[in-house]
């Protein structure tokens, strides 16, 4: 049960080691700062945005409104993936990555400077939603560009480990976002945190613009894209179908299967880092700083687990490792919330750590797996669409669905059932992808 290689395997032309390392480092940093900017919104939504921008109604209604705004960013991600995918498959990976980073820096800084509902009324939540949409477009454009910058520069037989450098941006972003929020809370009172300190993590996001400038001036386009560009030119590029049209006409099933295979990962991830933060502090009475610390420590373990899983996939195959992670998430869904419901910080850490292990096993090989599903001429578009579809129906809705399920059923087992249902979809999708690969 293994994934067949792409129709256009990685370029094996010798490239300077220092150039490979520079590109891999730049792609990892781009992913890290982009995800940092994206995650600070999720943490703020769980802690303060409901009261500041959606003050009417009950605390639960405010949290639901904040999480709905959080989800809006996910709905916008396919737009970023489509637009950047089209241009990235025609004009290059690097320009789209630079554009995504710039857009994210502007949107995140805008949120950090945005007046509250008390100051400007209804314009505050409207602008908050607008900035969140821009964040979603930016991250939707970023992932494909960073992932392809890394994997298309990878030496032969190491596409998995190179792709994992970009995946590391997620735990790095979570660790950094949690750390900045913890520091902001540690050096201020609760009233000061609500008044201004929560804005500091958003303003730190300005650093993304520095990285955008570095990539623009110091990083070269990928060799695989340059080769694909030559092939398209020789085949009279003007007469070719657009990458999006080709994907929708000939490869839509692959895109949907990729999305179906990954939705459980992104949903469980956002349930743990955002939904559980709200649940444990609002319903179980646990301290905000303690829960954030657990999230930070668990994310640190992913810095080891993600590249380890990716390296294993280079040896035994993407699908085997990927399926193992999905099966583990399904099996751990019930124990996870039984441990969380104890209200014990220790058992919260244990439950989150084990879940994080299975998430890392899936996430490590995912970049290389999605890249290998499509040829270079349509890879940015196809891989981005698969990822962002999963993000919409998995990650974006997950914290919102979690709050609704808890309110409707009164038990966290309903959230476990939700995770298990997505895991079943993932395993079926993975099996079909594997069967398709073996029949080629």
Short mmCIF file of C-alpha atoms in Angstrom, two decimals:
data_model
loop_
_atom_site.label_atom_id
_atom_site.label_comp_id
_atom_site.label_asym_id
_atom_site.label_seq_id
_atom_site.Cartn_x
_atom_site.Cartn_y
_atom_site.Cartn_z
CA UNK A 1 0.00 0.00 0.00
CA UNK A 2 2.33 2.71 -1.24
CA UNK A 3 2.04 5.83 -3.31
CA UNK A 4 3.45 5.73 -6.81
CA UNK A 5 5.87 8.50 -7.68
CA UNK A 6 4.76 11.59 -9.56
CA UNK A 7 4.67 11.48 -13.32
CA UNK A 8 7.53 13.96 -13.19
CA UNK A 9 9.97 12.82 -10.50
CA UNK A 10 12.16 15.27 -8.62
CA UNK A 11 14.97 16.86 -10.56
CA UNK A 12 18.22 15.05 -9.88
CA UNK A 13 20.53 17.66 -11.36
CA UNK A 14 23.22 18.45 -8.83
CA UNK A 15 22.52 21.66 -6.97
CA UNK A 16 24.80 23.38 -4.44
CA UNK A 17 24.13 22.09 -0.94
CA UNK A 18 24.17 25.62 0.45
CA UNK A 19 21.48 26.63 -2.05
CA UNK A 20 19.27 23.70 -1.05
CA UNK A 21 19.71 24.57 2.62
CA UNK A 22 18.97 28.24 2.02
CA UNK A 23 15.75 27.43 0.19
CA UNK A 24 14.66 24.82 2.75
CA UNK A 25 15.35 27.24 5.60
CA UNK A 26 13.54 30.09 3.88
CA UNK A 27 10.52 27.86 3.15
CA UNK A 28 10.40 26.65 6.77
CA UNK A 29 10.65 30.20 8.11
CA UNK A 30 7.97 31.39 5.69
CA UNK A 31 5.67 28.65 6.91
CA UNK A 32 6.47 29.36 10.58
CA UNK A 33 5.83 33.10 10.49
CA UNK A 34 2.73 32.69 8.34
CA UNK A 35 1.25 30.10 10.69
CA UNK A 36 2.21 32.19 13.71
CA UNK A 37 0.20 35.09 12.32
CA UNK A 38 -2.68 32.74 11.58
CA UNK A 39 -2.68 31.01 14.98
CA UNK A 40 -2.61 34.13 17.14
CA UNK A 41 -6.13 34.80 15.88
CA UNK A 42 -7.32 31.38 17.06
CA UNK A 43 -5.89 31.89 20.54
CA UNK A 44 -7.30 35.40 20.77
CA UNK A 45 -10.70 34.12 19.59
CA UNK A 46 -10.76 31.66 22.48
CA UNK A 47 -9.63 34.25 25.06
CA UNK A 48 -10.75 37.82 24.29
CA UNK A 49 -12.22 38.54 20.85
CA UNK A 50 -15.76 37.49 21.77
CA UNK A 51 -16.04 40.10 24.53
CA UNK A 52 -14.26 42.86 22.60
CA UNK A 53 -15.87 42.54 19.17
CA UNK A 54 -19.11 40.58 19.77
CA UNK A 55 -20.28 41.82 23.20
CA UNK A 56 -24.02 41.16 22.89
CA UNK A 57 -25.58 38.00 24.30
CA UNK A 58 -24.19 35.24 26.52
CA UNK A 59 -20.50 34.32 26.85
CA UNK A 60 -21.20 31.23 24.75
CA UNK A 61 -22.72 33.36 21.99
CA UNK A 62 -19.66 35.61 22.02
CA UNK A 63 -17.31 32.64 21.73
CA UNK A 64 -19.40 31.19 18.91
CA UNK A 65 -19.25 34.52 17.06
CA UNK A 66 -15.47 34.71 17.53
CA UNK A 67 -15.04 31.11 16.36
CA UNK A 68 -17.30 31.80 13.38
CA UNK A 69 -14.95 34.65 12.45
CA UNK A 70 -12.07 32.24 12.95
CA UNK A 71 -13.77 29.86 10.51
CA UNK A 72 -14.22 32.62 7.92
CA UNK A 73 -10.45 32.59 7.44
CA UNK A 74 -10.67 28.94 6.44
CA UNK A 75 -13.46 29.62 3.96
CA UNK A 76 -11.16 32.14 2.28
CA UNK A 77 -8.21 29.75 2.08
CA UNK A 78 -9.34 27.98 -1.13
CA UNK A 79 -9.50 31.41 -2.80
CA UNK A 80 -5.84 31.96 -1.96
CA UNK A 81 -5.02 28.43 -3.08
CA UNK A 82 -6.81 28.83 -6.42
CA UNK A 83 -5.44 32.27 -7.29
CA UNK A 84 -1.89 31.54 -6.15
CA UNK A 85 -2.04 28.05 -7.65
CA UNK A 86 -2.99 29.39 -11.07
CA UNK A 87 -0.29 32.05 -11.01
CA UNK A 88 2.23 29.84 -9.24
CA UNK A 89 1.92 27.11 -11.87
CA UNK A 90 2.36 29.70 -14.63
CA UNK A 91 4.65 32.38 -13.16
CA UNK A 92 6.60 30.58 -10.47
CA UNK A 93 6.48 29.48 -6.84
CA UNK A 94 8.57 32.30 -5.36
CA UNK A 95 6.48 35.35 -6.40
CA UNK A 96 3.33 33.84 -4.91
CA UNK A 97 5.09 33.00 -1.65
CA UNK A 98 6.35 36.59 -1.35
CA UNK A 99 2.87 37.95 -2.09
CA UNK A 100 1.27 35.65 0.50
CA UNK A 101 3.72 36.71 3.20
CA UNK A 102 3.17 40.38 2.46
CA UNK A 103 -0.62 40.03 2.58
CA UNK A 104 -0.46 38.13 5.87
CA UNK A 105 1.76 40.79 7.46
CA UNK A 106 -0.65 43.56 6.48
CA UNK A 107 -3.76 41.68 7.69
CA UNK A 108 -2.29 40.61 11.03
CA UNK A 109 -0.99 44.09 11.81
CA UNK A 110 -4.42 45.48 10.92
CA UNK A 111 -6.06 43.21 13.53
CA UNK A 112 -3.52 44.31 16.14
CA UNK A 113 -4.42 47.96 15.53
CA UNK A 114 -8.19 47.48 15.12
CA UNK A 115 -10.43 49.45 17.54
CA UNK A 116 -13.02 47.45 19.50
CA UNK A 117 -16.82 47.42 19.29
CA UNK A 118 -17.02 49.86 22.17
CA UNK A 119 -14.96 52.39 20.19
CA UNK A 120 -16.30 52.19 16.62
CA UNK A 121 -19.42 50.04 16.94
CA UNK A 122 -20.44 47.56 14.26
CA UNK A 123 -17.51 48.56 12.04
CA UNK A 124 -15.21 46.70 14.45
CA UNK A 125 -16.52 43.15 13.83
CA UNK A 126 -16.94 43.91 10.12
CA UNK A 127 -13.28 44.94 9.81
CA UNK A 128 -12.22 41.99 11.97
CA UNK A 129 -13.93 39.61 9.54
CA UNK A 130 -12.33 41.40 6.58
CA UNK A 131 -8.84 41.09 8.03
CA UNK A 132 -9.51 37.44 8.85
CA UNK A 133 -10.53 36.84 5.23
CA UNK A 134 -7.23 38.38 4.10
CA UNK A 135 -5.38 36.10 6.52
CA UNK A 136 -7.18 33.12 5.04
CA UNK A 137 -6.34 34.11 1.47
CA UNK A 138 -2.70 34.60 2.49
CA UNK A 139 -2.27 31.23 4.20
CA UNK A 140 -4.14 29.51 1.36
CA UNK A 141 -1.60 30.95 -1.05
CA UNK A 142 1.41 30.37 1.20
CA UNK A 143 1.29 26.64 1.89
CA UNK A 144 1.58 25.53 -1.73
CA UNK A 145 4.40 27.96 -2.46
CA UNK A 146 6.46 27.08 0.61
CA UNK A 147 5.82 23.35 0.21
CA UNK A 148 6.90 23.34 -3.44
CA UNK A 149 9.94 25.52 -2.79
CA UNK A 150 11.10 22.82 -0.37
CA UNK A 151 10.04 19.60 -2.15
CA UNK A 152 11.07 20.68 -5.63
CA UNK A 153 14.56 21.45 -4.37
CA UNK A 154 14.80 18.11 -2.54
CA UNK A 155 17.56 15.61 -3.43
CA UNK A 156 16.40 12.29 -4.82
CA UNK A 157 14.86 10.09 -2.13
CA UNK A 158 14.49 12.95 0.38
CA UNK A 159 11.33 14.70 -0.73
CA UNK A 160 9.53 13.63 2.44
CA UNK A 161 12.09 15.07 4.85
CA UNK A 162 12.43 18.30 2.83
CA UNK A 163 8.66 18.70 2.75
CA UNK A 164 8.55 18.26 6.51
CA UNK A 165 10.62 21.42 6.95
CA UNK A 166 7.57 23.36 5.80
CA UNK A 167 5.26 21.27 7.98
CA UNK A 168 7.39 22.24 10.97
CA UNK A 169 6.06 25.74 10.49
CA UNK A 170 2.83 24.65 12.20
CA UNK A 171 4.29 23.58 15.58
CA UNK A 172 6.79 26.44 15.45
CA UNK A 173 3.91 28.84 14.83
CA UNK A 174 1.89 27.33 17.69
CA UNK A 175 4.84 27.43 20.10
CA UNK A 176 5.67 31.02 19.21
CA UNK A 177 2.06 32.20 19.35
CA UNK A 178 1.47 30.53 22.72
CA UNK A 179 4.76 31.87 24.09
CA UNK A 180 3.97 35.45 23.11
CA UNK A 181 0.47 35.20 24.61
CA UNK A 182 1.88 33.67 27.80
CA UNK A 183 4.39 36.49 28.12
CA UNK A 184 1.74 39.10 27.42
CA UNK A 185 -0.44 37.58 30.15
CA UNK A 186 2.42 37.10 32.62
CA UNK A 187 3.50 40.74 32.59
CA UNK A 188 0.03 42.29 32.69
CA UNK A 189 -3.12 42.05 34.78
CA UNK A 190 -6.30 40.52 33.35
CA UNK A 191 -7.72 43.99 32.70
CA UNK A 192 -4.52 45.15 30.99
CA UNK A 193 -4.45 41.99 28.88
CA UNK A 194 -8.02 42.62 27.71
CA UNK A 195 -7.35 46.33 27.17
CA UNK A 196 -4.15 46.21 25.10
CA UNK A 197 -1.70 43.35 25.79
CA UNK A 198 -3.56 40.88 23.55
CA UNK A 199 -2.62 43.11 20.61
CA UNK A 200 1.14 42.58 21.06
CA UNK A 201 1.20 39.08 19.45
CA UNK A 202 -0.50 40.51 16.35
CA UNK A 203 1.96 43.37 16.02
CA UNK A 204 4.89 40.94 16.24
CA UNK A 205 3.55 39.58 12.95
CA UNK A 206 5.15 42.56 11.20
CA UNK A 207 8.34 40.48 11.05
CA UNK A 208 6.76 38.48 8.22
CA UNK A 209 7.39 41.43 5.90
CA UNK A 210 11.13 41.20 6.56
CA UNK A 211 11.11 37.55 5.53
CA UNK A 212 9.11 38.36 2.39
CA UNK A 213 11.84 40.82 1.39
CA UNK A 214 14.57 38.21 2.06
CA UNK A 215 12.91 35.54 -0.10
CA UNK A 216 12.30 38.06 -2.86
CA UNK A 217 15.96 39.10 -3.00
CA UNK A 218 17.92 35.96 -1.99
CA UNK A 219 16.00 32.82 -3.04
CA UNK A 220 15.84 31.43 -6.58
CA UNK A 221 12.92 29.78 -8.35
CA UNK A 222 12.72 25.96 -8.09
CA UNK A 223 14.44 23.83 -10.76
CA UNK A 224 11.34 21.70 -11.34
CA UNK A 225 9.25 24.77 -12.15
CA UNK A 226 11.93 26.04 -14.55
CA UNK A 227 11.89 22.68 -16.37
CA UNK A 228 8.08 22.64 -16.45
CA UNK A 229 8.11 26.19 -17.82
CA UNK A 230 10.39 25.09 -20.65
CA UNK A 231 8.14 22.13 -21.49
CA UNK A 232 5.08 24.36 -21.60
CA UNK A 233 6.86 26.85 -23.84
CA UNK A 234 7.83 24.08 -26.26
CA UNK A 235 4.20 22.92 -26.37
CA UNK A 236 2.94 26.42 -27.16
CA UNK A 237 1.95 27.45 -23.70
CA UNK A 238 -0.72 29.85 -24.91
CA UNK A 239 -2.82 26.97 -26.14
CA UNK A 240 -2.67 24.99 -22.91
CA UNK A 241 -5.62 24.75 -20.53
CA UNK A 242 -5.26 26.67 -17.31
CA UNK A 243 -4.03 24.55 -14.37
CA UNK A 244 -7.36 25.06 -12.57
CA UNK A 245 -9.38 23.97 -15.59
CA UNK A 246 -7.21 20.90 -16.03
CA UNK A 247 -7.55 20.01 -12.34
CA UNK A 248 -11.34 20.41 -12.32
CA UNK A 249 -11.74 18.49 -15.58
CA UNK A 250 -9.32 15.61 -15.09
CA UNK A 251 -8.22 15.46 -11.46
CA UNK A 252 -11.11 16.66 -9.30
CA UNK A 253 -11.47 13.21 -7.74
CA UNK A 254 -7.85 13.24 -6.62
CA UNK A 255 -8.28 16.70 -5.09
CA UNK A 256 -11.38 15.59 -3.16
CA UNK A 257 -9.71 12.41 -1.97
CA UNK A 258 -6.70 14.41 -0.79
CA UNK A 259 -9.00 16.76 1.10
CA UNK A 260 -10.99 13.88 2.57
CA UNK A 261 -7.82 12.18 3.73
CA UNK A 262 -6.58 15.25 5.60
CA UNK A 263 -9.72 16.81 7.15
CA UNK A 264 -9.46 14.70 10.32
CA UNK A 265 -5.92 15.88 10.92
CA UNK A 266 -6.64 19.58 10.64
CA UNK A 267 -9.95 19.29 12.56
CA UNK A 268 -8.35 17.43 15.48
CA UNK A 269 -5.44 19.85 15.52
CA UNK A 270 -7.68 22.93 15.83
CA UNK A 271 -9.90 21.20 18.36
CA UNK A 272 -6.83 20.63 20.55
CA UNK A 273 -5.17 24.04 20.22
CA UNK A 274 -8.29 26.25 20.06
CA UNK A 275 -11.47 24.38 21.01
CA UNK A 276 -9.93 22.70 24.05
CA UNK A 277 -8.47 26.05 25.17
CA UNK A 278 -11.99 27.49 25.32
CA UNK A 279 -13.53 24.30 26.79
CA UNK A 280 -11.02 23.83 29.60
CA UNK A 281 -10.95 27.48 30.67
CA UNK A 282 -14.67 28.31 30.30
CA UNK A 283 -16.30 24.96 31.19
CA UNK A 284 -13.74 23.13 33.35
CA UNK A 285 -12.33 26.17 35.16
CA UNK A 286 -8.70 25.52 34.30
CA UNK A 287 -6.20 28.37 34.21
CA UNK A 288 -5.54 29.99 30.85
CA UNK A 289 -1.76 30.11 31.36
CA UNK A 290 -1.59 26.44 32.35
CA UNK A 291 -3.54 25.26 29.28
CA UNK A 292 -1.43 27.44 26.98
CA UNK A 293 1.71 25.96 28.53
CA UNK A 294 0.47 22.43 27.84
CA UNK A 295 -0.25 23.39 24.21
CA UNK A 296 3.21 24.89 23.91
CA UNK A 297 5.00 21.83 25.32
CA UNK A 298 3.00 19.40 23.19
CA UNK A 299 3.81 21.41 20.08
CA UNK A 300 7.51 21.24 20.91
CA UNK A 301 7.38 17.45 20.65
CA UNK A 302 6.10 17.81 17.07
CA UNK A 303 9.40 19.41 16.10
CA UNK A 304 10.92 15.94 16.45
CA UNK A 305 7.97 13.77 15.44
CA UNK A 306 7.09 15.48 12.14
CA UNK A 307 10.51 15.12 10.46
CA UNK A 308 10.87 11.60 11.90
CA UNK A 309 7.57 10.55 10.28
CA UNK A 310 8.58 12.24 7.02
CA UNK A 311 11.95 10.49 6.96
CA UNK A 312 10.21 7.16 7.58
CA UNK A 313 7.90 7.85 4.64
CA UNK A 314 10.96 8.27 2.40
CA UNK A 315 11.88 4.69 3.27
CA UNK A 316 8.59 2.78 3.59
CA UNK A 317 6.16 4.94 1.58
CA UNK A 318 3.92 7.92 2.23
CA UNK A 319 0.62 6.07 2.39
CA UNK A 320 1.70 3.53 5.03
CA UNK A 321 2.81 6.25 7.44
CA UNK A 322 -0.11 8.55 6.61
CA UNK A 323 -2.70 5.80 7.18
CA UNK A 324 -1.11 4.83 10.50
CA UNK A 325 -1.61 8.37 11.77
CA UNK A 326 -5.26 8.49 10.68
CA UNK A 327 -6.03 5.16 12.34
CA UNK A 328 -4.35 6.34 15.55
CA UNK A 329 -6.47 9.50 15.65
CA UNK A 330 -9.64 7.41 15.36
CA UNK A 331 -8.60 5.09 18.18
CA UNK A 332 -7.54 7.92 20.50
CA UNK A 333 -10.60 10.19 20.04
CA UNK A 334 -12.53 8.78 23.00
CA UNK A 335 -9.60 8.41 25.47
CA UNK A 336 -8.54 11.98 24.59
CA UNK A 337 -11.71 13.57 25.95
CA UNK A 338 -12.06 11.16 28.86
CA UNK A 339 -8.67 12.44 30.01
CA UNK A 340 -9.51 16.10 29.33
CA UNK A 341 -12.78 15.83 31.28
CA UNK A 342 -10.89 14.94 34.46
CA UNK A 343 -9.90 18.59 34.72
CA UNK A 344 -6.38 17.50 35.53
CA UNK A 345 -3.53 19.38 33.88
CA UNK A 346 -1.44 16.18 33.82
CA UNK A 347 -4.09 14.14 32.04
CA UNK A 348 -4.76 17.01 29.64
CA UNK A 349 -1.06 16.93 28.77
CA UNK A 350 -1.05 13.14 28.32
CA UNK A 351 -4.15 13.15 26.13
CA UNK A 352 -2.90 16.02 24.00
CA UNK A 353 0.58 14.51 23.64
CA UNK A 354 -0.68 11.15 22.34
CA UNK A 355 -3.06 12.88 19.95
CA UNK A 356 -0.18 15.08 18.81
CA UNK A 357 1.90 11.98 18.03
CA UNK A 358 -0.74 10.66 15.64
CA UNK A 359 -1.23 14.10 14.09
CA UNK A 360 2.53 14.35 13.49
CA UNK A 361 2.65 10.89 11.90
CA UNK A 362 0.10 12.10 9.35
CA UNK A 363 1.44 15.62 8.92
CA UNK A 364 5.09 14.69 8.36
CA UNK A 365 4.67 12.99 4.95
CA UNK A 366 1.63 15.03 3.88
CA UNK A 367 3.49 17.72 1.91
CA UNK A 368 5.43 15.21 -0.18
CA UNK A 369 2.34 13.02 -0.61
CA UNK A 370 0.23 15.86 -1.97
CA UNK A 371 3.06 17.08 -4.22
CA UNK A 372 3.40 13.60 -5.74
CA UNK A 373 -0.30 13.44 -6.63
CA UNK A 374 0.14 16.03 -9.40
CA UNK A 375 2.61 16.89 -12.16
CA UNK A 376 4.68 20.11 -11.85
CA UNK A 377 2.52 22.00 -14.37
CA UNK A 378 -0.53 21.74 -12.08
CA UNK A 379 1.05 20.88 -8.73
CA UNK A 380 0.62 24.24 -6.98
CA UNK A 381 -3.08 24.34 -7.90
CA UNK A 382 -3.88 20.69 -7.18
CA UNK A 383 -1.97 20.33 -3.90
CA UNK A 384 -3.24 23.67 -2.59
CA UNK A 385 -6.87 22.84 -3.39
CA UNK A 386 -6.64 19.45 -1.66
CA UNK A 387 -5.11 20.99 1.45
CA UNK A 388 -7.48 23.97 1.63
CA UNK A 389 -10.64 21.90 1.09
CA UNK A 390 -9.60 19.89 4.14
CA UNK A 391 -8.93 23.12 6.01
CA UNK A 392 -12.44 24.44 5.31
CA UNK A 393 -14.39 21.31 6.21
CA UNK A 394 -12.01 20.20 8.93
CA UNK A 395 -10.04 22.90 10.70
CA UNK A 396 -12.18 25.97 10.05
CA UNK A 397 -15.42 24.51 11.34
CA UNK A 398 -13.99 22.27 14.06
CA UNK A 399 -13.90 24.69 17.06
CA UNK A 400 -17.34 26.05 16.08
CA UNK A 401 -18.77 22.53 15.71
CA UNK A 402 -17.18 21.53 19.02
CA UNK A 403 -18.96 24.34 20.91
CA UNK A 404 -22.27 23.49 19.21
CA UNK A 405 -21.91 19.78 20.03
CA UNK A 406 -21.07 20.47 23.66
CA UNK A 407 -24.03 22.84 24.01
CA UNK A 408 -26.43 20.44 22.25
CA UNK A 409 -25.38 17.17 23.91
CA UNK A 410 -23.75 18.19 27.18
CA UNK A 411 -21.00 15.61 26.68
CA UNK A 412 -17.57 15.74 25.12
CA UNK A 413 -18.12 12.26 23.68
CA UNK A 414 -20.03 13.96 20.87
CA UNK A 415 -16.78 15.69 19.90
CA UNK A 416 -15.03 12.31 19.95
CA UNK A 417 -17.70 10.93 17.63
CA UNK A 418 -17.14 13.88 15.28
CA UNK A 419 -13.41 13.12 15.14
CA UNK A 420 -14.03 9.40 14.56
CA UNK A 421 -16.40 10.18 11.68
CA UNK A 422 -13.75 12.32 9.97
CA UNK A 423 -11.16 9.59 10.58
CA UNK A 424 -13.32 7.03 8.80
CA UNK A 425 -13.60 9.39 5.80
CA UNK A 426 -9.81 9.79 5.89
CA UNK A 427 -9.12 6.07 5.91
CA UNK A 428 -11.52 5.43 3.03
CA UNK A 429 -9.93 8.25 1.02
CA UNK A 430 -6.43 6.94 1.73
CA UNK A 431 -7.45 3.44 0.62
CA UNK A 432 -8.80 4.74 -2.69
CA UNK A 433 -5.66 6.82 -3.29
CA UNK A 434 -3.53 3.76 -2.59
CA UNK A 435 -5.60 1.57 -4.94
CA UNK A 436 -5.27 4.18 -7.69
CA UNK A 437 -1.52 4.35 -7.20
CA UNK A 438 -1.09 0.56 -7.32
CA UNK A 439 -3.12 0.33 -10.55
CA UNK A 440 -0.89 2.77 -12.44
#
